[in-house]
Short mmCIF file of C-alpha atoms and ligand atoms in Angstrom, two decimals:
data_model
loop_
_atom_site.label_atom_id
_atom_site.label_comp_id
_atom_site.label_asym_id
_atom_site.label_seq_id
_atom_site.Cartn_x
_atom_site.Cartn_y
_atom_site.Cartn_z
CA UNK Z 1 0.00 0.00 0.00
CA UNK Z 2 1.35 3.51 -0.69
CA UNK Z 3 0.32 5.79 1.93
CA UNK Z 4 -0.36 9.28 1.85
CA UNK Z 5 -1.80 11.43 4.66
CA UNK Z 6 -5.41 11.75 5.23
CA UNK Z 7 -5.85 14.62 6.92
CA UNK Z 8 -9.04 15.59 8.39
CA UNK Z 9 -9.75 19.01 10.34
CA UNK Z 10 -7.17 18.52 13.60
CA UNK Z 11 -6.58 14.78 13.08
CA UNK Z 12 -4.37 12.88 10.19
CA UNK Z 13 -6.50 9.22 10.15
CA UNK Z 14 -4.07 7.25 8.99
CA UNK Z 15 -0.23 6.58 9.53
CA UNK Z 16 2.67 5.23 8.05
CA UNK Z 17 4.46 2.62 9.81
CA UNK Z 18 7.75 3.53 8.44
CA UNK Z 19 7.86 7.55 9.27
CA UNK Z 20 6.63 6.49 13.05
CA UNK Z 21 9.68 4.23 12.83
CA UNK Z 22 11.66 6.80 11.73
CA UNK Z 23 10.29 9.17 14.58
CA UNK Z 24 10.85 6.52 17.11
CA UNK Z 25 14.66 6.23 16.16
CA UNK Z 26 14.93 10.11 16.23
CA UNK Z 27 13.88 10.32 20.01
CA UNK Z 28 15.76 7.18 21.07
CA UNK Z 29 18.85 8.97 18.86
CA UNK Z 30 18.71 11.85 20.81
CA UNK Z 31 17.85 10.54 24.31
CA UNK Z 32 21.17 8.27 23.56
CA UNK Z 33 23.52 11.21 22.46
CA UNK Z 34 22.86 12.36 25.94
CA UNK Z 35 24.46 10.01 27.51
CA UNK Z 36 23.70 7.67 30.90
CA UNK Z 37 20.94 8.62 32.97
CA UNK Z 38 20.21 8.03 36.53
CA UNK Z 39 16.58 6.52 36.69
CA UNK Z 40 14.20 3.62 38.25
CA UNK Z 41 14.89 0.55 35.91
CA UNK Z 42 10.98 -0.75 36.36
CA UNK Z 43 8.61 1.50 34.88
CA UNK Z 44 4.87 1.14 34.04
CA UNK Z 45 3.87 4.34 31.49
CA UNK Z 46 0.24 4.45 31.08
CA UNK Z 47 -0.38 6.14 27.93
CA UNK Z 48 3.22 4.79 26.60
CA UNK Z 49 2.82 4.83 22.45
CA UNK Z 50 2.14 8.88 21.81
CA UNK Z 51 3.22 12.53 23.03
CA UNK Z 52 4.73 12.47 26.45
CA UNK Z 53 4.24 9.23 27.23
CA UNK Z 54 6.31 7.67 24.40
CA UNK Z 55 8.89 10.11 25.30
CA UNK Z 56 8.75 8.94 28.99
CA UNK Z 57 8.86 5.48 27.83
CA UNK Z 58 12.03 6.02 25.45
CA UNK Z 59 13.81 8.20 27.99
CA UNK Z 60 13.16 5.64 30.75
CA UNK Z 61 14.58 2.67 28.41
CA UNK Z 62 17.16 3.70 25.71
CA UNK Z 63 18.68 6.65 28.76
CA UNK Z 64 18.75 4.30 32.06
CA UNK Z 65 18.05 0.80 30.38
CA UNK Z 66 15.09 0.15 32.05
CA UNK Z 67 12.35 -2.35 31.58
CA UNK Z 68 9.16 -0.56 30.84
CA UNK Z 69 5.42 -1.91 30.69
CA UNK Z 70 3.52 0.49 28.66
CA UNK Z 71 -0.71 0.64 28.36
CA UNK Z 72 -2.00 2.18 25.19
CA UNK Z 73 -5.35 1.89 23.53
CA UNK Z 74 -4.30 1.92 19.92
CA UNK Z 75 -6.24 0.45 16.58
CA UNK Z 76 -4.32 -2.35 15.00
CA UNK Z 77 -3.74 -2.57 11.37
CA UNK Z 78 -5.63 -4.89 8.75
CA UNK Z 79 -4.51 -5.33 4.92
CA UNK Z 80 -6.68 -2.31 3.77
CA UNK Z 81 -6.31 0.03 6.63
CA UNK Z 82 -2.75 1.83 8.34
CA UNK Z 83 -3.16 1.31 12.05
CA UNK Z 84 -2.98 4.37 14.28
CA UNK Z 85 0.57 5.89 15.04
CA UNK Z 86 0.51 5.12 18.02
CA UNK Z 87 0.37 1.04 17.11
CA UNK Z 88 3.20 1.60 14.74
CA UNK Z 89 5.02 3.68 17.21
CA UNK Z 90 4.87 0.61 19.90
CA UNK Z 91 6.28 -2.06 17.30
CA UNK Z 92 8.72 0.34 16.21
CA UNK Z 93 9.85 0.66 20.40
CA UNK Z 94 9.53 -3.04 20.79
CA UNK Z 95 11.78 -3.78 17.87
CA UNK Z 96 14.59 -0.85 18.68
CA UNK Z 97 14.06 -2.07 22.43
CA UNK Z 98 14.80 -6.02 22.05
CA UNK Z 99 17.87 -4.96 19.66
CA UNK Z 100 19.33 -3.63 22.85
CA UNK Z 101 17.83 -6.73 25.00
CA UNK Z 102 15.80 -4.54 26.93
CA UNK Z 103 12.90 -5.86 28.25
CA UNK Z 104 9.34 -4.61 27.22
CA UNK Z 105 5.52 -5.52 27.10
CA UNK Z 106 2.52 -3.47 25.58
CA UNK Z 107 -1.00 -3.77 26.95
CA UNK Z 108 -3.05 -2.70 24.54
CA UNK Z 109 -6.51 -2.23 25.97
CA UNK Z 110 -8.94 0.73 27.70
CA UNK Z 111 -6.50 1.54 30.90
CA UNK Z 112 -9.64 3.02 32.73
CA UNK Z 113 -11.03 -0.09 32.85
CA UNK Z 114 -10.23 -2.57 36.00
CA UNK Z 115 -9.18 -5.90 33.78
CA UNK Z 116 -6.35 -3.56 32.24
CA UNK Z 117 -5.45 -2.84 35.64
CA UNK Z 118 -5.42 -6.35 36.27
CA UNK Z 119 -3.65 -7.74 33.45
CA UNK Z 120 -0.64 -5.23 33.76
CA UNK Z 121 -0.36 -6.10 37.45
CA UNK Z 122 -0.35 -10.17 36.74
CA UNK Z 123 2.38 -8.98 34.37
CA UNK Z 124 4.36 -7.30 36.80
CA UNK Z 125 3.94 -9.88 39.05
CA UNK Z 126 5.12 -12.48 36.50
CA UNK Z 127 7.66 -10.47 34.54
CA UNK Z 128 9.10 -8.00 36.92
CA UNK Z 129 8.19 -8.13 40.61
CA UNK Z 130 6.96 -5.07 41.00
CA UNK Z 131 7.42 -1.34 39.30
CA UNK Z 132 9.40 1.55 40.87
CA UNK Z 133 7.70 4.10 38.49
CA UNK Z 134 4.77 5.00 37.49
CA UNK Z 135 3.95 7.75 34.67
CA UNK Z 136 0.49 8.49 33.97
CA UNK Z 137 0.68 10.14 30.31
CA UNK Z 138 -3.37 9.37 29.49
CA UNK Z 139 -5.20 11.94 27.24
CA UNK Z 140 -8.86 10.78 26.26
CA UNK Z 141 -12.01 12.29 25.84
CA UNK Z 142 -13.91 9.71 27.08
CA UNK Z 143 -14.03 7.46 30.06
CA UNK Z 144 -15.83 4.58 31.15
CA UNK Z 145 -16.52 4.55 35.07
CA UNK Z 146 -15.39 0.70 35.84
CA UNK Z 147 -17.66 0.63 38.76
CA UNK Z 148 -20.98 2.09 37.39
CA UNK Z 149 -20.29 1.60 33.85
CA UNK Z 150 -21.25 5.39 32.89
CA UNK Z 151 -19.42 6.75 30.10
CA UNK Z 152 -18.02 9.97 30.85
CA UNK Z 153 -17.40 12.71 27.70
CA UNK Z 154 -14.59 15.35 28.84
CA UNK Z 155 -15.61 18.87 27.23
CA UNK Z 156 -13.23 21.83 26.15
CA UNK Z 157 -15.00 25.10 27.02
CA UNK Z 158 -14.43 28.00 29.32
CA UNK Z 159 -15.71 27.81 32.44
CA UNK Z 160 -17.99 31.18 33.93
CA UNK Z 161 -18.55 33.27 30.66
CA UNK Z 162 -18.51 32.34 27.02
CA UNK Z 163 -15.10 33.28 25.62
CA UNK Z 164 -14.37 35.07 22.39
CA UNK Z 165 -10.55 34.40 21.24
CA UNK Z 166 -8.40 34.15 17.81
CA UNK Z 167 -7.76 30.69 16.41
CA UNK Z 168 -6.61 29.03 13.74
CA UNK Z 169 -8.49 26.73 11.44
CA UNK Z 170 -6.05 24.21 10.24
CA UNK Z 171 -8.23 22.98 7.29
CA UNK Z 172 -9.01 26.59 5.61
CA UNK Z 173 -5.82 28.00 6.82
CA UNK Z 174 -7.35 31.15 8.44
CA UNK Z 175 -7.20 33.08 11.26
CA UNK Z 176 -10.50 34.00 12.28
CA UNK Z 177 -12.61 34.31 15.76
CA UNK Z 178 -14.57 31.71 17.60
CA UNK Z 179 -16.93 32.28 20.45
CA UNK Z 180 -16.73 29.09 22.98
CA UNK Z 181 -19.73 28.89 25.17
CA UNK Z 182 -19.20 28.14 28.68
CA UNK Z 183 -19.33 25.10 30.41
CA UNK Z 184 -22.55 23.52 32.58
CA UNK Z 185 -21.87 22.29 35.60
CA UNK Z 186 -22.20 18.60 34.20
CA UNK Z 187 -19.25 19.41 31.58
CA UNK Z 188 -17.39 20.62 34.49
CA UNK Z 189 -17.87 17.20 36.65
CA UNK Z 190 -17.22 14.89 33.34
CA UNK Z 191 -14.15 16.77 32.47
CA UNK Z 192 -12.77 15.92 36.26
CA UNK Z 193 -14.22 12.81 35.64
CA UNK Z 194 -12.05 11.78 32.16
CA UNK Z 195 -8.80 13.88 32.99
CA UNK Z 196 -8.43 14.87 36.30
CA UNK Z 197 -6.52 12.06 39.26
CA UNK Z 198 -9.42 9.61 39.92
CA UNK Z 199 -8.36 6.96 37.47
CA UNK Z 200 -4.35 7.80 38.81
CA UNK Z 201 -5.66 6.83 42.21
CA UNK Z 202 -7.15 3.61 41.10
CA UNK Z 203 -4.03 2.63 39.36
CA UNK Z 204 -1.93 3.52 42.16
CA UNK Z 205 -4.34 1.93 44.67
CA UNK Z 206 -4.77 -1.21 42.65
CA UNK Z 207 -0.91 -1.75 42.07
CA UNK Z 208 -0.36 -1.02 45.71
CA UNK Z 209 -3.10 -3.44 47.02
CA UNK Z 210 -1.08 -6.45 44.80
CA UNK Z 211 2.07 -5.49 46.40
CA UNK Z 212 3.46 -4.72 42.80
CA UNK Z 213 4.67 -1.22 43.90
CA UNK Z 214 8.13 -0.69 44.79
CA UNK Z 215 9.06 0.64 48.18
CA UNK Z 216 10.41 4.44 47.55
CA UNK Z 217 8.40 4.42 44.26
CA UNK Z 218 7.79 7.33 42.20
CA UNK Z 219 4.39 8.30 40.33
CA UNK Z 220 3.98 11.28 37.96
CA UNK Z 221 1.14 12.70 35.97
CA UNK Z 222 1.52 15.71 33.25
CA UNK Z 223 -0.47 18.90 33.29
CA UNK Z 224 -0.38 21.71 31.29
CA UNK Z 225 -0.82 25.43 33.33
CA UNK Z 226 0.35 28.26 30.29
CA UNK Z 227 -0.43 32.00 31.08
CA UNK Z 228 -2.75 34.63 29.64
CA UNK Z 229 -3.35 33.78 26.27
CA UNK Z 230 -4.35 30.32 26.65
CA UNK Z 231 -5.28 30.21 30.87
CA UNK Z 232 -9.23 30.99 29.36
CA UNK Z 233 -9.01 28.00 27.27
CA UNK Z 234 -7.01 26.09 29.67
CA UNK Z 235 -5.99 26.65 33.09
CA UNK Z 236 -9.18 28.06 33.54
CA UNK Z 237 -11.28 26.19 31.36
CA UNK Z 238 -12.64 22.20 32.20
CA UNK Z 239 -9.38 20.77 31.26
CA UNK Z 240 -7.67 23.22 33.95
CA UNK Z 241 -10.36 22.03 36.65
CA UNK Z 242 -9.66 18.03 35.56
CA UNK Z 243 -6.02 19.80 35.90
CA UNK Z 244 -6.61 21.01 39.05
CA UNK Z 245 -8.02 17.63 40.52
CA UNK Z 246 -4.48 15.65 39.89
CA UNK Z 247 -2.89 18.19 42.05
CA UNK Z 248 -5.56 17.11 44.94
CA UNK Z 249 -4.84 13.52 43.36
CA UNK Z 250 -1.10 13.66 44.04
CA UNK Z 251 -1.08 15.52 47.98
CA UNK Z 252 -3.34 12.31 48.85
CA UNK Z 253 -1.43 9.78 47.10
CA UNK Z 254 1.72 11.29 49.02
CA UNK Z 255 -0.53 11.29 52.22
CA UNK Z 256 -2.27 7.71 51.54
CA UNK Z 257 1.06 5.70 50.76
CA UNK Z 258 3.51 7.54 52.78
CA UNK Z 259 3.82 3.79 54.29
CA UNK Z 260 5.80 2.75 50.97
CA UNK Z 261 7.40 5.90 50.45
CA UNK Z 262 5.57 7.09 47.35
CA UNK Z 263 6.24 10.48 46.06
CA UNK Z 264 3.62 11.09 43.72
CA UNK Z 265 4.52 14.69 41.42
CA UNK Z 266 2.38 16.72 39.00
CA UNK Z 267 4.62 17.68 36.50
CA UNK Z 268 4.01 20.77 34.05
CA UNK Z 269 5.27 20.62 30.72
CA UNK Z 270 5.12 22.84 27.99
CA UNK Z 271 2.94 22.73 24.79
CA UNK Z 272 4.02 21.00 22.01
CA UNK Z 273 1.96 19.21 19.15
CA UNK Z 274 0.45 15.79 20.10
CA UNK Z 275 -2.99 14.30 18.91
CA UNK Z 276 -4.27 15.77 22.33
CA UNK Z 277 -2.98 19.43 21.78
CA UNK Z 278 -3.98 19.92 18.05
CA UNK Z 279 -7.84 19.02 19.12
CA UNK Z 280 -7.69 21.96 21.26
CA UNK Z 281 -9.20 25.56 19.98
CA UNK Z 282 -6.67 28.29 20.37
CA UNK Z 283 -3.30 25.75 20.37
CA UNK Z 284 -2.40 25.55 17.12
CA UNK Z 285 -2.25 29.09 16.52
CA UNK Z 286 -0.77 29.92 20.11
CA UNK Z 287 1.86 26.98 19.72
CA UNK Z 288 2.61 28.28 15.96
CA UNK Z 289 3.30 31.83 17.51
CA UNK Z 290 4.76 30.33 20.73
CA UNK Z 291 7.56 27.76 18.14
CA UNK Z 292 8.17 31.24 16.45
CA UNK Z 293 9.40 32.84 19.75
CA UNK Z 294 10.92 29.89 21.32
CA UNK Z 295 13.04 29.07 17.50
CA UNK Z 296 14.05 32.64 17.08
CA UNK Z 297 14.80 33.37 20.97
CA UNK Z 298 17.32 29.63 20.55
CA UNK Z 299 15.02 27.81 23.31
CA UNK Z 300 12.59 26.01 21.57
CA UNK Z 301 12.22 22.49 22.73
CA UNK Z 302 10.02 19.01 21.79
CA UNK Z 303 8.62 16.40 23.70
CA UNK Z 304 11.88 14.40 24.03
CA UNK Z 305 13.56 17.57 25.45
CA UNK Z 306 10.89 17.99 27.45
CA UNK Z 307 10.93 14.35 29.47
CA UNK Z 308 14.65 14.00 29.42
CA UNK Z 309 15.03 17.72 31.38
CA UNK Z 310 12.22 16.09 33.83
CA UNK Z 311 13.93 12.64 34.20
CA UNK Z 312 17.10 14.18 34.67
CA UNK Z 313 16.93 17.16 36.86
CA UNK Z 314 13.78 16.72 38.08
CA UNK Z 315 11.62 13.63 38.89
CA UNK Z 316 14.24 11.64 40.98
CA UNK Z 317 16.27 14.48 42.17
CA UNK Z 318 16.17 14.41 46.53
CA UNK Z 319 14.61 17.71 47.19
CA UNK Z 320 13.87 19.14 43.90
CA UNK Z 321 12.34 22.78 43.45
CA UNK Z 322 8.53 22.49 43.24
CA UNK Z 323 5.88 25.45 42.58
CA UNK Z 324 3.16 26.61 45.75
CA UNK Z 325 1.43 23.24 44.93
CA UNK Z 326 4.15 20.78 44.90
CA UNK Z 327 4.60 20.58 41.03
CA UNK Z 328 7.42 19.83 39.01
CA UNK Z 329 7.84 22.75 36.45
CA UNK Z 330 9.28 22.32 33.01
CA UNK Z 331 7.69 24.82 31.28
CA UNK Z 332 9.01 27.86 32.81
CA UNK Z 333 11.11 28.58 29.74
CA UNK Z 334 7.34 28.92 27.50
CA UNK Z 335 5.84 30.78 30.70
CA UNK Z 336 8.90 33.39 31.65
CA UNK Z 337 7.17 36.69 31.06
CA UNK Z 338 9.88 37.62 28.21
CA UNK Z 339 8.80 35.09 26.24
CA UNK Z 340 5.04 35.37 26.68
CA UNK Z 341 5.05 39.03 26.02
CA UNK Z 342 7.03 38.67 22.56
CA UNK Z 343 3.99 35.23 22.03
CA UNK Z 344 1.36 38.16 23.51
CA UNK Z 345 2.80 40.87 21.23
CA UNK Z 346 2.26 38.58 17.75
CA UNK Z 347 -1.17 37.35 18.99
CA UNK Z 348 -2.17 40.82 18.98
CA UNK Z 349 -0.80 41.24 15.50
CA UNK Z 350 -2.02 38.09 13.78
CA UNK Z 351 -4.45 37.89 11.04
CA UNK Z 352 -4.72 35.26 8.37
CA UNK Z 353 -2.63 37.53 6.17
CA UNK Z 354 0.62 37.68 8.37
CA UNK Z 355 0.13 34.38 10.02
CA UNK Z 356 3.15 32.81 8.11
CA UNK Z 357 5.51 35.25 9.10
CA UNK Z 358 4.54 36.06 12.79
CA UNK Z 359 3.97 32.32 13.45
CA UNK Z 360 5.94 28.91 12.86
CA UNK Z 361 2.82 27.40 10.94
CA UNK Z 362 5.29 25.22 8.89
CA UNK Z 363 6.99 23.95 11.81
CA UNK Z 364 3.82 23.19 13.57
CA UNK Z 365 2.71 21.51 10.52
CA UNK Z 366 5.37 19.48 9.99
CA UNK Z 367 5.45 18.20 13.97
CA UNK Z 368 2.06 17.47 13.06
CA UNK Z 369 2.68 15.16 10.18
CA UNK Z 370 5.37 13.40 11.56
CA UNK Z 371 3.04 12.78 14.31
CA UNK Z 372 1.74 10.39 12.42
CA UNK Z 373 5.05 8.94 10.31
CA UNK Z 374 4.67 11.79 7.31
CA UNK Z 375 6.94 14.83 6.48
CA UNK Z 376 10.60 12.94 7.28
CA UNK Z 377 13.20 13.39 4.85
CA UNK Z 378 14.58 9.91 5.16
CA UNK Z 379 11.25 7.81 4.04
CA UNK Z 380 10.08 7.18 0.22
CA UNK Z 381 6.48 8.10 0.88
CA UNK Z 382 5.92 6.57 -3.19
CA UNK Z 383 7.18 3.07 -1.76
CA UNK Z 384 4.35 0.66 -1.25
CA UNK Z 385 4.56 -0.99 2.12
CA UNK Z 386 3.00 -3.42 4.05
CA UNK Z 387 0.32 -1.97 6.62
CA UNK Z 388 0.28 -4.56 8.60
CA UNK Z 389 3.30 -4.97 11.63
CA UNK Z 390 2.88 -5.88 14.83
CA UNK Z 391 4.74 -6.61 18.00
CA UNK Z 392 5.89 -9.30 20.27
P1 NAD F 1 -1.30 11.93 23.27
O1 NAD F 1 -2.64 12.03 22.64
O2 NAD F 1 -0.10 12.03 22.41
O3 NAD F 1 -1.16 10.54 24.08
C1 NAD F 1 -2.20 9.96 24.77
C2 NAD F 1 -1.84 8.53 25.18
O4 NAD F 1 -2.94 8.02 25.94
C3 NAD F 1 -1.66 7.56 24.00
O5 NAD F 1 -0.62 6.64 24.32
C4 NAD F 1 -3.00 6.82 23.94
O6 NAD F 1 -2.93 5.50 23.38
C5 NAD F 1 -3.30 6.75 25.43
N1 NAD F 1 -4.71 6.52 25.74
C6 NAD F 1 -5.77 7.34 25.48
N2 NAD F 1 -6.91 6.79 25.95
C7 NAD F 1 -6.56 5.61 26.53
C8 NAD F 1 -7.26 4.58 27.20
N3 NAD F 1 -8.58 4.65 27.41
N4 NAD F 1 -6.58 3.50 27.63
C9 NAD F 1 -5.23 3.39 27.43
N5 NAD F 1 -4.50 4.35 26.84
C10 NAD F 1 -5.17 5.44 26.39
O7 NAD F 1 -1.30 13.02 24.43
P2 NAD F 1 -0.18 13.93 25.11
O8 NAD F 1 -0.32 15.30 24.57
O9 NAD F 1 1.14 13.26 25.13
O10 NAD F 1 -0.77 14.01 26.59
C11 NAD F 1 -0.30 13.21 27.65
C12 NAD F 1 -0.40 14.02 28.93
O11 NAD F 1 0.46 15.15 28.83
C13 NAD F 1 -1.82 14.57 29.18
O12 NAD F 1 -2.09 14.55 30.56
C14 NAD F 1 -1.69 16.02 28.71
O13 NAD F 1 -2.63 16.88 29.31
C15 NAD F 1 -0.27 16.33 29.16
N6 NAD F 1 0.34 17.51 28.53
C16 NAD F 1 0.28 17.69 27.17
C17 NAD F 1 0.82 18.84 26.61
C18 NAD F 1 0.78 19.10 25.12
O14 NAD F 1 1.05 20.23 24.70
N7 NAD F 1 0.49 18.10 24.32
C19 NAD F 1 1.45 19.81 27.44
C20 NAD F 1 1.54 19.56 28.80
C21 NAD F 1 0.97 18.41 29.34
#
């Protein structure tokens, strides 16, 4: 099959298993040009084949040689259809991991639900003992309660008023305004219900209860905060609420399993383009603007950056430097006011018409294409290849 991409408003529905290989190897080439890292060698990423999970996942293996167990919930290929990238991502980890003899598994299943929970912790049990980190990387917009089987639908509005902002419409290619109305009260609760630290705590409590988590064991689950321009959309919107809620999540986890040790840490990243970010109103034209900035300024930084700064100065350090709430911070170079006013002083400026040269809409672009295995250099996109890989 030759693939091409099939891009529809903010998502690409197909992938090609090649390019996701070749994005795979970029992020395991860097993460090994770095050098040896000091990090827990068994490590359970929920949410391990996309965005900051993969990263997590790749950092955790190819920089410390640890043995990760990842969850995903990923659509497998068939002859006629690509599989999603995140399914070619996994093979393409499994098959640079076991080069290297490192060990790793892939659950692919609905982590919310409790017989994922179950099956990764008879793996642990079988395979490695138990797990001395935990990273919850999850981004869904839906959720299925395991107990009363209600399916919860996570909602991105403002919360309070309706909210009138700039954004950028990916499939026309203008700049234009939307109005977002606000949140009920119900979108509130189901947002907190899909995103925010109840399904952390069941992991957490369900590992602990099977004596599968390692004593001095670390958790950590990403948030996003940002500033001004997108806090109306964001930190102050549903997500920011379901936000809010892992920060409750992780002061009771370090309360509840003080007995083991646990340090459970929010960390804040910064935005970058994943499947999760692009679905969001506002972020590809604030993360077009923001690239801009962060490129021109010398600072600007992906994913991979992203997780290996965390794992390395941050996550395991003894008494690292934490905001007023206890969270890790690795966004502060997006969120420094210099660099938010220069973002603040194109936003004002942008229209359709000037959008290419006050913004980084080709770099976005491209991060979005290879998202899915398009847009690298190194693959023949005319090639035909086979759709269908798996892993073992
Ligand atoms: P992503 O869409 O790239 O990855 C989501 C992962 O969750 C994938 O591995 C997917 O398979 C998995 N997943 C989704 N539903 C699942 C389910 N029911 N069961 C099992 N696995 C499931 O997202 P991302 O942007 O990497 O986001 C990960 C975390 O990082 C989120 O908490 C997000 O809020 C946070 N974050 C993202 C950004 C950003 O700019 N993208 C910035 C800061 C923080």
């Amino acid at each position: 099959m030759v693939i091409k991409p099939k891009i529809r408003g903010f998502i690409c529905t197909n992938a090609h298993p090649v390019g996701c290989e070749q994005a795979v190897k970029e992020q395991i080439d860097f993460v090994k040009s770095k050098g040896t890292l000091e990090c827990p060698k068994k490590v359970l990423v929920i949410g391990c084949s996309t965005g900051y999970g993969l990263a997590s996942r790749i950092t955790a293996a190819f920089g410390a040689g640890a043995k990760t167990l990842g969850v995903c919930f990923e659509k497998e290929p068939s002859e006629k259809k690509t599989a999603t990238a995140g399914w070619y991502n996994t093979a393409a980890f499994h098959k640079f991991a076991q080069k290297e003899d490192l060990y790793c598994k892939t659950i692919n299943g609905d982590a919310f639900s409790d017989e994922c929970k179950k099956e990764v912790i008879d793996l642990i049990k079988s395979d490695l003992g138990e797990v001395d980190l935990v990273v919850y990387s999850l981004a869904s917009p839906r959720r299925k309660d395991p107990k009363t089987e209600t399916v919860y639908n996570s909602q991105l509005k403002p919360v309070g008023n309706s909210y009138t902002t700039k954004t950028f419409d990916t499939s026309k290619e203008v700049v234009h305004e939307i109005t977002l109305d606000p949140a009920t009260d119900d979108d509130i609760k189901n947002t907190i219900k899909v995103m925010g630290g109840e399904d952390w705590e069941l992991w957490i409590e369900a590992l602990n209860d099977a004596g599968v988590l390692a004593k001095d064991c670390r958790t950590t689950a990403y948030t996003y905060i940002g500033k001004e321009l997108t806090r109306p959309i964001y930190g102050d919107a549903t997500i920011g609420k379901a936000k809010e809620d892992l920060d409750r999540a992780a002061a009771q986890l370090n309360k509840q399993y003080s007995n083991i040790h646990l340090t459970a840490y929010v960390s804040s990243l910064k935005a970058v383009v994943t499947q999760a970010s692009s679905a969001i109103p506002v972020m590809p034209l604030y993360i077009s603007l923001m690239f801009k900035v962060m490129k021109d300024e010398g600072c600007h930084e992906g994913v991979i950056e992203q997780i290996y700064g965390l794992f390395d100065k941050m996550l395991f350090a003894d008494n690292p430097s934490v905001d007023e709430v206890n969270r890790l911070r690795m966004d502060t170079v997006e969120t420094n006011d210099a660099i938010q006013s220069k973002i603040k002083e194109k936003w004002d400026m942008v229209t359709t018409e000037n959008f290419s040269e006050l913004g980084d809409y080709k770099g976005y672009h491209l991060d979005f294409l290879k998202l899915f295995g398009f847009g690298f250099e190194q693959v023949d996109y005319e090639q035909d290849v086979d759709p269908v890989v798996d892993w073992s």
